[in-house]
Short mmCIF file of C-alpha atoms in Angstrom, two decimals:
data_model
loop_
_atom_site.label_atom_id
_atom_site.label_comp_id
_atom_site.label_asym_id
_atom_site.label_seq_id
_atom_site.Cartn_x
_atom_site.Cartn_y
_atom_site.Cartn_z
CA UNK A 1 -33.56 44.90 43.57
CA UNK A 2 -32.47 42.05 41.26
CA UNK A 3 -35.38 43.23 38.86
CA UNK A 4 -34.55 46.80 38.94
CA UNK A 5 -30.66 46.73 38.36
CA UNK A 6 -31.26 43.57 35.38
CA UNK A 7 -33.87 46.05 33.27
CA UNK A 8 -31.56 48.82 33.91
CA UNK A 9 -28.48 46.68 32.87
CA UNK A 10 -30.64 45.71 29.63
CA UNK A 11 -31.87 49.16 28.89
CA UNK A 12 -28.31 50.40 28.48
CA UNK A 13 -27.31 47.79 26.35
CA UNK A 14 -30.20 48.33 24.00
CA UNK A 15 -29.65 52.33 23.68
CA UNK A 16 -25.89 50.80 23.13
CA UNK A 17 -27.12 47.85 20.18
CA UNK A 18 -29.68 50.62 18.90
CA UNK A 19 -26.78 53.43 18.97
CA UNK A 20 -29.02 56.35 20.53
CA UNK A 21 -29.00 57.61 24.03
CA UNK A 22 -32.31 59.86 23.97
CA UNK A 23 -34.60 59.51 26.74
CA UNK A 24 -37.10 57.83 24.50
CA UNK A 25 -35.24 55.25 23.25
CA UNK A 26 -33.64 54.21 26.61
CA UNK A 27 -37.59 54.15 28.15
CA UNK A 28 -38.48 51.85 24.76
CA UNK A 29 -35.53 49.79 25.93
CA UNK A 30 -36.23 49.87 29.94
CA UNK A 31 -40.12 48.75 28.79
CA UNK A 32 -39.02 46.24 26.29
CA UNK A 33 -36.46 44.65 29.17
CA UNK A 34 -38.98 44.64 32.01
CA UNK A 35 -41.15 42.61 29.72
CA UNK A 36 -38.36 40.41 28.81
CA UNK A 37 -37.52 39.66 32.27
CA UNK A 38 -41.64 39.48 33.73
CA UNK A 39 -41.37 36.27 31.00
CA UNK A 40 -37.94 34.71 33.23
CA UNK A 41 -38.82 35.93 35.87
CA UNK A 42 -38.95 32.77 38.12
CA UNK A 43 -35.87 31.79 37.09
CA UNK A 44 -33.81 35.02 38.26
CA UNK A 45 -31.25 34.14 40.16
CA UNK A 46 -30.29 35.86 43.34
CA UNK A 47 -28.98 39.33 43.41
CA UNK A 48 -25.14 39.55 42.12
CA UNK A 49 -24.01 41.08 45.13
CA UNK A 50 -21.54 44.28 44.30
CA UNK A 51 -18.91 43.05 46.85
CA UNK A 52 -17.66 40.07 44.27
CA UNK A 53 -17.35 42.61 41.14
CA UNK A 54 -13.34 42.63 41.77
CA UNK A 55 -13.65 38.63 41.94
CA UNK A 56 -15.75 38.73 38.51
CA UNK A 57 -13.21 40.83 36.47
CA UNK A 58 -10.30 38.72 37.87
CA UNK A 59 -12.25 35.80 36.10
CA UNK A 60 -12.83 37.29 33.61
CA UNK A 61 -9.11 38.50 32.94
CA UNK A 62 -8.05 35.42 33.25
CA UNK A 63 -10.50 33.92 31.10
CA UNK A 64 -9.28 36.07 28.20
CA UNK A 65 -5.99 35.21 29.02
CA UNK A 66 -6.64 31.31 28.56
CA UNK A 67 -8.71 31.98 25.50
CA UNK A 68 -5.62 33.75 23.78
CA UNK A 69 -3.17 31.25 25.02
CA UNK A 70 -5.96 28.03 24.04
CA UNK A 71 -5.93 29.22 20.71
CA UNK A 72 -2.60 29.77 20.48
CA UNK A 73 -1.60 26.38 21.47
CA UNK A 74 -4.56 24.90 18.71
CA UNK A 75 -2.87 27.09 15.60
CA UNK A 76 0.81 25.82 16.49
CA UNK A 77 -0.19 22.31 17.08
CA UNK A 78 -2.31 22.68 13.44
CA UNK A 79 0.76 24.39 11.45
CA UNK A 80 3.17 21.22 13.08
CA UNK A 81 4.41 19.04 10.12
CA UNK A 82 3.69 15.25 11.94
CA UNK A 83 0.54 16.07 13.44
CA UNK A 84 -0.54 12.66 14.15
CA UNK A 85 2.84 12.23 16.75
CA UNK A 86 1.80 15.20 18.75
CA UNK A 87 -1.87 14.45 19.26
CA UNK A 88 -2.92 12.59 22.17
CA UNK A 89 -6.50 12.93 22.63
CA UNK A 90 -9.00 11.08 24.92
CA UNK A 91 -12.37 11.70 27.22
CA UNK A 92 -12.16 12.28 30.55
CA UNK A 93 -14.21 12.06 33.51
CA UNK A 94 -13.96 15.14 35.62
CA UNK A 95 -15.51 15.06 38.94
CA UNK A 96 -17.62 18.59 39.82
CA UNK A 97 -17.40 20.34 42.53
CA UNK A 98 -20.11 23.10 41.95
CA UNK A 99 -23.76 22.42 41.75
CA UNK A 100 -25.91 24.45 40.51
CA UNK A 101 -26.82 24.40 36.65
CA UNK A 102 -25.89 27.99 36.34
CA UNK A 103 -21.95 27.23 37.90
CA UNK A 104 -21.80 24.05 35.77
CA UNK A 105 -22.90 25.82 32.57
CA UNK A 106 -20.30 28.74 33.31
CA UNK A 107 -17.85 25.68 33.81
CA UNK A 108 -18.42 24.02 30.67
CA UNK A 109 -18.70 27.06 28.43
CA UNK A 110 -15.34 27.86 30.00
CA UNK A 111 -13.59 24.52 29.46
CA UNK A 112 -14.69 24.52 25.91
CA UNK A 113 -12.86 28.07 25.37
CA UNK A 114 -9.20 27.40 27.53
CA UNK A 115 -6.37 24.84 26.02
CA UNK A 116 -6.92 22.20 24.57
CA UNK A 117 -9.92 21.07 26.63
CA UNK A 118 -13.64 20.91 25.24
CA UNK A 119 -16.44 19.69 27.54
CA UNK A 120 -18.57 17.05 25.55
CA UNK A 121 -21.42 15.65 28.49
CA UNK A 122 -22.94 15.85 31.85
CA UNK A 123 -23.86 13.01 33.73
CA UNK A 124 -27.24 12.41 34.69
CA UNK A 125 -26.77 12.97 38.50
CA UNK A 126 -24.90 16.23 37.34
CA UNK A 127 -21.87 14.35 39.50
CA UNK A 128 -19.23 14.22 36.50
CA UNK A 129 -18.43 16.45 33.44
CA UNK A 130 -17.05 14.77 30.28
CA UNK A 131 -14.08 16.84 28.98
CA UNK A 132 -12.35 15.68 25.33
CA UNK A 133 -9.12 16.88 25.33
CA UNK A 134 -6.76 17.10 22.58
CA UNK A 135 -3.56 16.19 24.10
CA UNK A 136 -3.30 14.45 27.08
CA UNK A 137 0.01 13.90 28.82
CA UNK A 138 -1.25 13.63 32.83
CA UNK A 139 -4.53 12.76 33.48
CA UNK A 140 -4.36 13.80 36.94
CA UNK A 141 -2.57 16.53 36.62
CA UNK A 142 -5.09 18.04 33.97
CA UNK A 143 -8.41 17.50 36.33
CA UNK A 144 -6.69 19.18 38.84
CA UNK A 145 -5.04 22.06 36.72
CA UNK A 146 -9.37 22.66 36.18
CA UNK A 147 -10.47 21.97 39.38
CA UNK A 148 -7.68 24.52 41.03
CA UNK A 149 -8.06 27.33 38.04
CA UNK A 150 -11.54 28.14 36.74
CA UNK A 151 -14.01 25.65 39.44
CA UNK A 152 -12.48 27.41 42.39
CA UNK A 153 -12.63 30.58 40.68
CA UNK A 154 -16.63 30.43 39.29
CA UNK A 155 -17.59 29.07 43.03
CA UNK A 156 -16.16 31.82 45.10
CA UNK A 157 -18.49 34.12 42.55
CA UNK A 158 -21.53 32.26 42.94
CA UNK A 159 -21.39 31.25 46.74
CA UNK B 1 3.58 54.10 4.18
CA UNK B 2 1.31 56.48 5.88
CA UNK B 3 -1.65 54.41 8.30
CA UNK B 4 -4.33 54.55 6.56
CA UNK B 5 -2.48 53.38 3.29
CA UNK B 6 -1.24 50.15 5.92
CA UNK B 7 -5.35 49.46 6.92
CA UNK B 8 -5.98 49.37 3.37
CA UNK B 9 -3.03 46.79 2.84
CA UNK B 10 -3.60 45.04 5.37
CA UNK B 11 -7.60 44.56 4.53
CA UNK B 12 -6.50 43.62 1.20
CA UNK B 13 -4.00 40.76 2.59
CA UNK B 14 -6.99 39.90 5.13
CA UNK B 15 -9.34 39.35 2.17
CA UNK B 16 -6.98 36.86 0.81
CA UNK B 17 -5.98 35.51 3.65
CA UNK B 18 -9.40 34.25 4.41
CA UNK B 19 -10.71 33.24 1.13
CA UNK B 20 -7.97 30.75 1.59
CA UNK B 21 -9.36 29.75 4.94
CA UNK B 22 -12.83 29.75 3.16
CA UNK B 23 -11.56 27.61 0.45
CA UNK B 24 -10.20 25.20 2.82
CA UNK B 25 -13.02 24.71 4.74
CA UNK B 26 -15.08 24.58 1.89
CA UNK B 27 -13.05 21.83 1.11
CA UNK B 28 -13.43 19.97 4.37
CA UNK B 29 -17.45 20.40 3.76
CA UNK B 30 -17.20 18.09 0.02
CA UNK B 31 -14.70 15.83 1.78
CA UNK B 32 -16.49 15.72 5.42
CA UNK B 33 -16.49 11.95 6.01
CA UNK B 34 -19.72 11.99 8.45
CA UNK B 35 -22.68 14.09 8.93
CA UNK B 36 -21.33 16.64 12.16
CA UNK B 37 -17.90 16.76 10.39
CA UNK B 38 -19.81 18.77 7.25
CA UNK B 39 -21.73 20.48 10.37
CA UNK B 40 -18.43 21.79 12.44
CA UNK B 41 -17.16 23.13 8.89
CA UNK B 42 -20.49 25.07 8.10
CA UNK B 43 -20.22 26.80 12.05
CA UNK B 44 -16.50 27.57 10.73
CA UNK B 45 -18.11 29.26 7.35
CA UNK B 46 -20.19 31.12 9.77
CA UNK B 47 -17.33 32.60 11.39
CA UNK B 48 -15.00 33.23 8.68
CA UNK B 49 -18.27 35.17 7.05
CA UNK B 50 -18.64 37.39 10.46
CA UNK B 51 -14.29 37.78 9.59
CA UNK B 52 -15.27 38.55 6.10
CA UNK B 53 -18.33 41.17 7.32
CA UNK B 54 -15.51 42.83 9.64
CA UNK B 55 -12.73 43.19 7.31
CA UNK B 56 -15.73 44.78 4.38
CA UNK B 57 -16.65 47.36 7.77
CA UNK B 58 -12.99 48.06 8.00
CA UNK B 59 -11.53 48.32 4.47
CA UNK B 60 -14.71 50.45 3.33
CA UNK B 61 -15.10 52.95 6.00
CA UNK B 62 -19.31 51.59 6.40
CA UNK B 63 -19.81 50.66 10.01
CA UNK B 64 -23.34 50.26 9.46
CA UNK B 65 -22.64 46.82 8.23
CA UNK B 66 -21.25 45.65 11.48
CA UNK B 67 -25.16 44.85 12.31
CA UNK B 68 -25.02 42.34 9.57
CA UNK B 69 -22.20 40.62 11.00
CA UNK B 70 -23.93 40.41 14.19
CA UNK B 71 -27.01 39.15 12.93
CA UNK B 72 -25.45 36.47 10.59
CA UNK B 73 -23.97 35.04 14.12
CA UNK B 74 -27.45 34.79 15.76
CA UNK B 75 -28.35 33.05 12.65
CA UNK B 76 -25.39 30.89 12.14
CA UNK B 77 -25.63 30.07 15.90
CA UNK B 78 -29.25 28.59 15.61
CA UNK B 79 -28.61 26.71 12.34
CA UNK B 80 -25.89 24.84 14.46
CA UNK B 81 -27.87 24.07 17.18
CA UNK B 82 -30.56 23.12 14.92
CA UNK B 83 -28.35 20.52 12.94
CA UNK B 84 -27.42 19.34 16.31
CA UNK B 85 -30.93 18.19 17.27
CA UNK B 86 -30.95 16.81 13.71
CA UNK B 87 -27.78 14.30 13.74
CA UNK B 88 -29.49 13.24 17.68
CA UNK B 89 -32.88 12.33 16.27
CA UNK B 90 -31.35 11.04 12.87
CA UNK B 91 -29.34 9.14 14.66
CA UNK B 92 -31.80 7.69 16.95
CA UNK B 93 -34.45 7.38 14.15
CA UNK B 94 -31.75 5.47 12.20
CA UNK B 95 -30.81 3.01 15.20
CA UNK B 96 -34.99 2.19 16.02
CA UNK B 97 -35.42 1.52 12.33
CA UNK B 98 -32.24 -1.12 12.42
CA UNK B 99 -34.38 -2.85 15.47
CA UNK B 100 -37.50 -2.88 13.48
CA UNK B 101 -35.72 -4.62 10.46
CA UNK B 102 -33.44 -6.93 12.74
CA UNK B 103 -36.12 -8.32 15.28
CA UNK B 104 -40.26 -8.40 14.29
CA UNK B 105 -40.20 -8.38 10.58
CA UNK B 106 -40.08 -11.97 9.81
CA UNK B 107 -42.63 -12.96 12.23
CA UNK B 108 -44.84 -10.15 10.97
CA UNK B 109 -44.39 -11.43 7.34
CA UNK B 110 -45.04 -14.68 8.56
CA UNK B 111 -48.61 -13.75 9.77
CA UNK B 112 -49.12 -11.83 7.06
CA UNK B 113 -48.81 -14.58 4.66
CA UNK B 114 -50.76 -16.66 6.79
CA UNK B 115 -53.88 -14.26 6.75
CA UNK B 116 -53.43 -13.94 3.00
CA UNK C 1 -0.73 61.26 15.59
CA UNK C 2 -2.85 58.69 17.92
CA UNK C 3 -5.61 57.78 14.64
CA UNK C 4 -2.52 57.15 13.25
CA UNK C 5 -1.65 54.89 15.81
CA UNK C 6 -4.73 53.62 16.89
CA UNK C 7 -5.19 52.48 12.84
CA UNK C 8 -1.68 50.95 12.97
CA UNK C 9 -2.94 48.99 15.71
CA UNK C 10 -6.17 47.91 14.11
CA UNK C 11 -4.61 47.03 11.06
CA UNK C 12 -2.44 44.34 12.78
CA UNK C 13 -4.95 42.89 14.67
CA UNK C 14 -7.09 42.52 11.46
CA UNK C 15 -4.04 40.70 10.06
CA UNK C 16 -3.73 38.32 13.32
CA UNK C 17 -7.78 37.75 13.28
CA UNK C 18 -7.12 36.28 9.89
CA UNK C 19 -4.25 33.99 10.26
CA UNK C 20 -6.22 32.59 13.65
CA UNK C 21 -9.35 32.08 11.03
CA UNK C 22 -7.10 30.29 8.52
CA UNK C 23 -5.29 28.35 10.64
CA UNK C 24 -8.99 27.20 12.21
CA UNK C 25 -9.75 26.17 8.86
CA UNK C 26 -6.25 24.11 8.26
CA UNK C 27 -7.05 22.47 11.52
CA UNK C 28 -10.36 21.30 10.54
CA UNK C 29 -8.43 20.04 7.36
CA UNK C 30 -5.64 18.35 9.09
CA UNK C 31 -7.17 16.73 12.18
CA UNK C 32 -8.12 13.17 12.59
CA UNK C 33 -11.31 13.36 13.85
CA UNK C 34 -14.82 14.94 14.55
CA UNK C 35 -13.82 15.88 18.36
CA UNK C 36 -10.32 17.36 17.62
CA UNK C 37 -11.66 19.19 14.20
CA UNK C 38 -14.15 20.77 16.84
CA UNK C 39 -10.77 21.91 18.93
CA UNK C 40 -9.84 24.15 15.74
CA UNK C 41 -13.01 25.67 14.81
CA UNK C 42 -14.03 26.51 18.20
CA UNK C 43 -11.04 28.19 20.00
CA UNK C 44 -9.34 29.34 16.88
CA UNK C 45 -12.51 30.11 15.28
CA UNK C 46 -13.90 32.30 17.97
CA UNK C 47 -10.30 34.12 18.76
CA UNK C 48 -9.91 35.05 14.84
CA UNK C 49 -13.52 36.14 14.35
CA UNK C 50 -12.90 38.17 17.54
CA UNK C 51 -9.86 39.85 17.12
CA UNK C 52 -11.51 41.30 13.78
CA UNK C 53 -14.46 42.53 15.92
CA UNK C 54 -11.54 44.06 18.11
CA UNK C 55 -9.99 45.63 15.18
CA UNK C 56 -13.27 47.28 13.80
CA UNK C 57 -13.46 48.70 17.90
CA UNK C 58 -10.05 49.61 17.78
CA UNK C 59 -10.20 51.77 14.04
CA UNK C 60 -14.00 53.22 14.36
CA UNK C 61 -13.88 55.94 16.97
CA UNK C 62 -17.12 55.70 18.21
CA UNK C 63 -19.12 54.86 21.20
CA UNK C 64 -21.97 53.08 19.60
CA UNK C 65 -20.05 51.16 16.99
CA UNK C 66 -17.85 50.13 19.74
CA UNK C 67 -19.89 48.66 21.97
CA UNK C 68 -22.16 47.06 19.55
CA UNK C 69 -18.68 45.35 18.29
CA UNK C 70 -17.84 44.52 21.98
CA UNK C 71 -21.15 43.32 22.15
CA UNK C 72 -20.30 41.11 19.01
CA UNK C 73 -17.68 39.62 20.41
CA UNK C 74 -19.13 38.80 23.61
CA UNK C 75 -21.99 37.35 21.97
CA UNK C 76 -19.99 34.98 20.16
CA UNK C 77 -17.94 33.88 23.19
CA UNK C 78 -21.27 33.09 24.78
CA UNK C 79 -22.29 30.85 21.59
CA UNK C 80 -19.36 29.31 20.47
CA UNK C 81 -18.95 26.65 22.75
CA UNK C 82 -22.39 25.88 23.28
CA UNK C 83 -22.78 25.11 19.57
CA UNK C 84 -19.50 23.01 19.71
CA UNK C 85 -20.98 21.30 22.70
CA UNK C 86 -24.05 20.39 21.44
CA UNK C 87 -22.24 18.85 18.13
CA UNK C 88 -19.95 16.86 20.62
CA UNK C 89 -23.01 15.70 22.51
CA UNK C 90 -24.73 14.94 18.82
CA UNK C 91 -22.26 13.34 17.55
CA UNK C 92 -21.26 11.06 20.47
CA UNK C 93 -24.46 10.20 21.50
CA UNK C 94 -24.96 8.96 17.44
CA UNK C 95 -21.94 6.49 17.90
CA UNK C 96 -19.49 8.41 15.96
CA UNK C 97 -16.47 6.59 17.39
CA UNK C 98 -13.67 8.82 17.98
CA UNK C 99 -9.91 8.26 16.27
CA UNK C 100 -7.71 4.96 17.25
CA UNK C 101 -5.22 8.24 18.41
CA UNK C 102 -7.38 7.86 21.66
CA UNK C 103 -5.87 7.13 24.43
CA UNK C 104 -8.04 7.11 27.36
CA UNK C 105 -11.97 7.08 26.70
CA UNK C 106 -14.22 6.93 30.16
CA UNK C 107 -17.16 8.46 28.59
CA UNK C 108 -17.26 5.49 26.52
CA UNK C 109 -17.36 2.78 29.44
CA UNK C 110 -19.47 4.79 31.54
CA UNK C 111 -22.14 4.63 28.88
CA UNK C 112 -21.66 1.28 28.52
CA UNK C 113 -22.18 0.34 32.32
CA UNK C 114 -25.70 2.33 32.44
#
């Protein structure tokens, strides 16, 4: 099922990259994803089940929310005229929650992109993320501003 | 001032707009202090190109060009990760060859002047 | 009457992709250090280089060429922070100390511990 609905997924996006929707080019791209996938094949997750597609796009819309208001906060701190006054930046241990590499690479990618946050390392025992952030006025308050928004959010996907 | 006469103006005020942003990061590449410094500012040139790409597609009406853009970010992506496996082995290399100079190297001299 | 519109549109968020790119580029000008130059070029970087992708969407009128610009963009927001992760990692992992701006640094004396 997984299979099926991935090459599908793939052949649509290559008769979208390759700009034709004849029924020869969308069977090029179906043939050229199946073989793509045969090669990852044993590292397919399990099927995306349909029922969490609301709980995807509400990430998803919030992600692009963060992203515009992240970079908004980075160009007004940039354009302020005693930058060095305003900057309070420092690492961070922040404890995960989720376990899997898949949630914890979802995680980071979407630290690095919300304000003023930008994951730097893993721990070995996958236990801790390292988070730089650029201005730091409560610690505590930070870790759990991440833990609440996006960890909570990428876990009720994935479980 | 009609629409299409305001996407013209305001690709023309984009082109400046980031050759200025191109300057300056050019600039931050000839001052860049350390190694990844230069590195973050040649992932910024990447982008500003893909701007540069976008704002060409738009101002001259030849979407074909978008591909270009695209393709320049597959590259520019695996130049960065590639420099980033650079500075960690550089960096590495660069620490094992202080060890080498610090610890054996008078002993080994030593012996060798003994053989000799 | 909605080209019209639509092209309005576009050209202001062509305008707003390149301030976001040029203030990226001030930031990685102005900030102190390797990890807070890597704040600018990544968020900024990646919302100006977007919003021009959006803008070419927005003006072109046409299925393919939009979602091969959609695709763009989304292929970007998948990179960008990798690549900015991977430089963190580099560049920490090489000893480049951070600025004396830092405040708190537990990466730092958890590496130290191991």
């Amino acid at each position: 099922m997984n299979f099926a609905f991935g090459s599908i997924v793939l052949a649509l996006i290559w008769a979208a990259i390759t700009a034709s929707f004849t029924l020869l080019n969308l069977l090029l791209g179906w043939a050229i994803a199946l073989i793509a996938l045969w090669f990852i094949r044993s590292y397919l997750a399990s099927p995306v089940l349909f029922s969490k597609v609301k709980k995807i796009i509400a990430l998803i819309a919030i992600f692009f929310f963060e992203l515009a208001m992240s970079a908004i906060r980075v160009a007004l701190l940039v354009i302020m005229p005693n930058i060095k006054s305003h900057l309070k930046p420092g690492f961070i241990a922040f404890p995960l929650k989720a376990k899997s590499d898949g949630e914890i690479t979802l995680l980071a990618n979407l630290i690095t992109l919300t304000p003023g946050t930008l994951s730097v390392d893993v721990s070995n025992d996958k236990k801790i993320l390292y988070v730089h952030a650029i201005s730091i006025d409560n610690k505590q308050q930070l870790i759990r501003s991440i833990a609440k928004g996006f960890e909570r959010k990428i876990i009720e996907v994935f479980e | 001032m009609s629409s299409a006469d305001f996407l013209i103006f305001a690709g023309i005020v984009s082109f400046a707009i980031l050759s200025l942003a191109f300057f300056l990061t050019i600039l931050r590449i000839i001052l860049g202090p350390t190694l990844p410094d230069r590195v973050i500012a040649l992932d910024m040139l990447v982008y500003i190109g893909i701007g540069y790409i976008a704002v060409v597609v738009i101002y001259t009406g030849y979407f074909l060009y978008l591909d270009i853009a695209i393709a320049l970010g597959l590259v520019g992506f695996l130049a960065t990760v590639a420099f980033a496996r650079f500075i960690l082995h550089r960096g590495r290399a660069s620490e094992q060859i202080k060890q080498m100079e610090s610890e054996p190297e008078p002993e080994a001299k030593k012996k060798r002047k003994r053989k000799l | 009457m909605i080209i019209a519109f639509f092209q309005y549109i576009g050209g202001l968020l062509m305008l707003a992709g390149s301030i976001f790119c040029l203030l990226a580029a001030v930031g990685l000008l102005r900030l102190p250090d390797i990890y807070t130059r890597m704040h600018a070029a990544s968020k900024a970087g990646t919302m100006g280089t977007g919003l021009l992708l959006t803008a070419i969407a927005i003006v072109s009128f046409d299925g393919a060429i939009i979602l091969r610009a959609i695709a763009g963009f989304v292929f970007l927001l998948l990179t960008a922070p990798v690549a900015a992760h991977l430089l963190a990692r580099a560049a920490f992992l090489t000893g480049h100390k951070p600025t004396e701006l830092t405040i708190i640094n537990e990466l730092d004396s958890e590496k130290t511990k191991k």
